[in-house]
Short mmCIF file of C-alpha atoms in Angstrom, two decimals:
data_model
loop_
_atom_site.label_atom_id
_atom_site.label_comp_id
_atom_site.label_asym_id
_atom_site.label_seq_id
_atom_site.Cartn_x
_atom_site.Cartn_y
_atom_site.Cartn_z
CA MET A 259 -29.92 76.62 -5.09
CA VAL A 260 -30.26 72.51 -6.32
CA GLU A 261 -28.96 71.99 -9.47
CA TRP A 262 -31.50 69.04 -10.54
CA ARG A 263 -29.88 66.87 -14.14
CA ASN A 264 -31.45 63.76 -15.33
CA TRP A 265 -28.96 61.62 -17.26
CA ASP A 266 -29.55 59.92 -20.79
CA GLY A 267 -28.81 56.40 -20.52
CA LEU A 268 -27.61 54.04 -18.95
CA VAL A 269 -24.47 55.99 -17.69
CA PRO A 270 -20.85 54.26 -17.06
CA TYR A 271 -20.24 54.07 -12.93
CA ALA A 272 -16.45 55.19 -13.83
CA GLU A 273 -18.09 58.36 -15.69
CA ALA A 274 -20.55 59.40 -13.35
CA LEU A 275 -17.81 58.66 -10.04
CA ALA A 276 -15.52 61.31 -11.80
CA ALA A 277 -18.53 63.97 -12.58
CA MET A 278 -19.23 63.51 -9.33
CA GLU A 279 -15.43 64.11 -7.76
CA ALA A 280 -15.29 66.37 -9.50
CA ARG A 281 -18.42 68.48 -9.15
CA VAL A 282 -18.52 67.87 -4.90
CA ALA A 283 -15.20 69.64 -4.95
CA ARG A 284 -16.43 72.56 -7.35
CA ILE A 285 -18.96 73.61 -4.35
CA ALA A 286 -16.62 73.14 -1.45
CA ALA A 287 -14.67 75.52 -3.49
CA GLY A 288 -17.89 77.72 -4.41
CA THR A 289 -17.86 77.51 -7.92
CA ALA A 290 -20.97 75.81 -8.13
CA PRO A 291 -24.34 75.05 -7.06
CA GLU A 292 -25.27 71.92 -4.86
CA ALA A 293 -26.64 69.06 -7.25
CA VAL A 294 -28.84 66.16 -6.95
CA TRP A 295 -28.35 63.63 -10.14
CA LEU A 296 -30.86 61.44 -11.55
CA LEU A 297 -29.48 58.50 -13.84
CA GLU A 298 -29.19 54.41 -14.47
CA HIS A 299 -26.32 53.02 -14.57
CA PRO A 300 -25.75 49.40 -17.09
CA PRO A 301 -26.04 46.09 -14.23
CA LEU A 302 -23.23 46.55 -11.89
CA TYR A 303 -21.61 45.97 -8.16
CA THR A 304 -20.16 48.29 -5.46
CA ALA A 305 -18.71 47.46 -2.56
CA GLY A 306 -18.66 50.18 0.31
CA THR A 307 -15.78 50.84 3.37
CA SER A 308 -17.56 47.51 4.38
CA ALA A 309 -18.19 45.06 2.34
CA ARG A 310 -17.26 41.17 3.33
CA PRO A 311 -15.68 39.23 0.92
CA GLU A 312 -17.82 36.55 1.32
CA ASP A 313 -20.57 38.76 0.44
CA LEU A 314 -20.07 38.40 -3.24
CA THR A 315 -21.34 35.53 -4.20
CA ASP A 316 -20.74 35.42 -7.95
CA PRO A 317 -18.26 37.39 -8.74
CA ASP A 318 -18.06 36.99 -11.76
CA ARG A 319 -21.95 38.26 -12.80
CA PHE A 320 -21.20 41.71 -12.99
CA PRO A 321 -18.21 43.83 -12.84
CA VAL A 322 -17.39 45.09 -9.81
CA HIS A 323 -16.42 49.01 -8.06
CA VAL A 324 -15.27 49.60 -5.32
CA ALA A 325 -16.92 52.21 -4.80
CA GLY A 326 -15.56 54.59 -1.61
CA ARG A 327 -19.05 55.30 0.10
CA GLY A 328 -20.56 54.32 3.16
CA GLY A 329 -21.25 50.16 3.46
CA GLN A 330 -21.84 47.26 1.73
CA TYR A 331 -22.56 45.20 -1.46
CA THR A 332 -24.86 46.47 -3.62
CA TYR A 333 -26.84 46.17 -7.19
CA HIS A 334 -27.81 49.59 -9.86
CA GLY A 335 -28.73 48.74 -13.10
CA PRO A 336 -32.03 49.36 -16.18
CA GLY A 337 -34.91 49.93 -14.22
CA GLN A 338 -33.24 51.49 -10.71
CA ARG A 339 -32.59 54.85 -10.03
CA VAL A 340 -30.21 56.16 -9.02
CA VAL A 341 -30.03 59.65 -6.98
CA TYR A 342 -27.03 61.00 -5.80
CA VAL A 343 -26.82 63.08 -4.26
CA MET A 344 -24.97 66.75 -3.58
CA LEU A 345 -25.00 68.70 -0.50
CA ASP A 346 -22.92 71.05 1.13
CA LEU A 347 -23.10 70.13 4.77
CA ASN A 348 -21.37 72.97 5.56
CA SER A 349 -24.50 75.29 5.51
CA ARG A 350 -27.00 72.93 6.12
CA GLY A 351 -25.72 71.29 9.20
CA ARG A 352 -21.90 68.92 10.40
CA ASP A 353 -24.09 66.53 11.60
CA ILE A 354 -23.98 62.80 9.78
CA ARG A 355 -26.23 60.73 11.34
CA ARG A 356 -29.17 63.57 10.72
CA PHE A 357 -28.14 64.65 6.52
CA VAL A 358 -29.13 60.27 6.52
CA ALA A 359 -32.36 60.59 7.73
CA ALA A 360 -33.39 63.44 5.94
CA LEU A 361 -32.02 61.18 2.89
CA GLU A 362 -34.25 58.27 4.56
CA ALA A 363 -36.79 60.79 5.00
CA TRP A 364 -37.39 61.43 1.14
CA VAL A 365 -36.92 58.69 0.47
CA ILE A 366 -40.34 57.43 2.52
CA ALA A 367 -41.67 60.81 1.53
CA ALA A 368 -41.86 59.74 -1.99
CA LEU A 369 -42.67 56.52 -1.84
CA ALA A 370 -45.77 57.60 0.24
CA GLU A 371 -47.05 59.29 -3.71
CA PHE A 372 -48.03 56.07 -4.69
CA GLY A 373 -49.56 54.45 -1.25
CA VAL A 374 -46.79 52.04 -0.59
CA THR A 375 -45.59 52.66 3.20
CA GLY A 376 -41.53 53.57 3.95
CA GLU A 377 -40.16 52.46 7.27
CA ILE A 378 -36.60 52.16 8.97
CA ARG A 379 -35.32 49.57 11.20
CA GLU A 380 -32.24 50.07 13.86
CA GLY A 381 -29.26 48.35 12.30
CA ARG A 382 -30.77 48.55 9.07
CA VAL A 383 -30.08 51.01 6.67
CA GLY A 384 -32.49 52.12 4.23
CA VAL A 385 -36.12 52.09 3.16
CA TRP A 386 -37.95 49.00 4.07
CA VAL A 387 -41.56 47.39 2.63
CA ARG A 388 -43.47 44.85 4.51
CA ARG A 389 -45.13 42.32 2.73
CA PRO A 390 -48.18 40.72 4.96
CA ASP A 391 -48.60 38.91 0.88
CA LYS A 392 -45.23 36.86 1.55
CA ALA A 393 -45.27 34.38 4.06
CA PRO A 394 -43.78 35.27 8.06
CA ASN A 395 -40.50 34.64 8.96
CA PRO A 396 -39.38 31.39 10.67
CA ASP A 397 -39.96 33.15 14.23
CA GLY A 398 -43.36 34.38 12.74
CA THR A 399 -42.24 38.04 13.28
CA PRO A 400 -43.95 39.09 9.29
CA ARG A 401 -41.59 39.43 6.41
CA GLU A 402 -40.01 43.02 5.05
CA ASP A 403 -37.73 43.41 2.06
CA LYS A 404 -35.59 46.43 0.90
CA ILE A 405 -36.70 48.78 -1.47
CA ALA A 406 -34.36 51.36 -1.57
CA ALA A 407 -30.40 51.28 -0.37
CA ILE A 408 -28.53 54.56 1.24
CA GLY A 409 -24.84 55.28 1.18
CA VAL A 410 -22.68 58.73 1.25
CA LYS A 411 -19.54 59.66 1.41
CA LEU A 412 -18.08 63.45 2.75
CA ARG A 413 -15.41 65.48 1.21
CA ARG A 414 -15.06 68.32 3.33
CA TRP A 415 -18.62 67.57 4.14
CA VAL A 416 -20.02 68.16 0.86
CA SER A 417 -21.52 64.79 -0.12
CA PHE A 418 -21.77 62.35 -2.88
CA HIS A 419 -23.40 59.09 -4.05
CA GLY A 420 -27.03 58.33 -1.84
CA ILE A 421 -29.62 56.03 -2.25
CA SER A 422 -31.49 54.12 -5.03
CA ILE A 423 -34.30 53.44 -5.96
CA ASN A 424 -36.22 49.94 -7.02
CA VAL A 425 -38.89 51.30 -9.71
CA GLU A 426 -38.27 47.32 -11.88
CA PRO A 427 -34.77 46.25 -12.19
CA ASP A 428 -34.42 42.58 -12.54
CA LEU A 429 -34.55 41.80 -9.27
CA SER A 430 -32.97 37.93 -9.25
CA HIS A 431 -29.51 40.29 -10.65
CA PHE A 432 -29.54 41.23 -6.53
CA SER A 433 -28.47 37.36 -6.00
CA GLY A 434 -25.37 38.06 -8.04
CA ILE A 435 -24.83 39.20 -3.77
CA VAL A 436 -25.73 39.78 0.16
CA PRO A 437 -27.62 42.59 -0.23
CA CYS A 438 -25.97 44.99 2.59
CA GLY A 439 -24.44 41.91 3.94
CA ILE A 440 -28.70 41.39 5.21
CA ARG A 441 -29.43 37.10 4.29
CA GLU A 442 -32.35 36.96 6.00
CA HIS A 443 -34.31 40.81 4.19
CA GLY A 444 -35.48 40.45 0.94
CA VAL A 445 -35.71 43.05 -1.76
CA THR A 446 -38.70 44.10 -3.62
CA SER A 447 -39.52 46.55 -6.38
CA LEU A 448 -42.38 49.36 -7.05
CA VAL A 449 -43.16 46.86 -10.06
CA ASP A 450 -42.92 44.13 -8.69
CA LEU A 451 -46.13 45.75 -5.29
CA GLY A 452 -48.15 45.82 -8.35
CA LEU A 453 -47.98 48.92 -9.38
CA PRO A 454 -47.20 50.87 -12.21
CA VAL A 455 -44.76 53.12 -11.34
CA THR A 456 -42.07 54.81 -13.70
CA LEU A 457 -38.89 55.61 -13.25
CA ALA A 458 -40.53 59.54 -14.82
CA ASP A 459 -43.11 58.99 -11.93
CA LEU A 460 -40.73 58.38 -8.92
CA ASP A 461 -38.44 60.96 -10.51
CA LEU A 462 -41.40 63.39 -10.32
CA ALA A 463 -42.31 62.28 -7.23
CA LEU A 464 -38.54 63.24 -4.97
CA ARG A 465 -38.66 66.55 -7.07
CA ALA A 466 -41.72 67.09 -5.48
CA THR A 467 -40.83 65.91 -1.06
CA PHE A 468 -36.74 67.01 -1.99
CA ALA A 469 -38.12 70.38 -0.03
CA ARG A 470 -39.25 68.27 3.41
CA ALA A 471 -36.53 66.83 3.43
CA PHE A 472 -33.91 69.29 2.49
CA PRO A 473 -35.43 72.80 2.71
CA ALA A 474 -33.42 75.82 1.53
CA GLN A 475 -29.82 75.57 3.33
CA GLY A 476 -30.53 73.40 6.16
CA LEU A 477 -32.13 69.60 6.99
CA ALA A 478 -35.37 68.44 7.87
CA ALA A 479 -36.22 69.25 12.23
CA ALA A 480 -35.12 65.54 13.34
CA PRO A 481 -37.87 63.40 14.32
#
């Protein structure tokens, strides 16, 4: 069984990372069950393994942590649900692409609980929403904003890090970085889309849709 935990308050990043690494080691050793942790961090930036220095545009604004996960720079802060996903891919299938696709499918299913259509884009990891309420891009293509970021790492085929979904963060805090290295698109949240959704509401949606993407001892079938 997967053990779920909601952390209280704003959790320091270093504390969460140390606890996550310890839990991953125990899962790999067979002494602890898989886990999903739901939490919030104080305002901070994290740098993934592909982060480019020029994408940290305001380095003195918030603390910057080297995350060790895949991806580039991202922001965490109050009003954003961070989901640390610690699953054993030894038993679920050693397929990192399928695992990332399952994370994306899980986010999309959770967003659909609120009538939001999340989409994925080739070459852009994460989940996106179309913004017909905004002016189109200069080339005439529809505007799209990112609502969820994904960044993972594997150790002995046990996953850690995971996803972050914007519920009601201060979107101006994203201006200190180029989120995930993408300059031509913006960032949004459920509340920014006009939905009165709380973190607790999203937590219920995530729990309700988890098994669709991660059935017992497996991953969802590839689309």
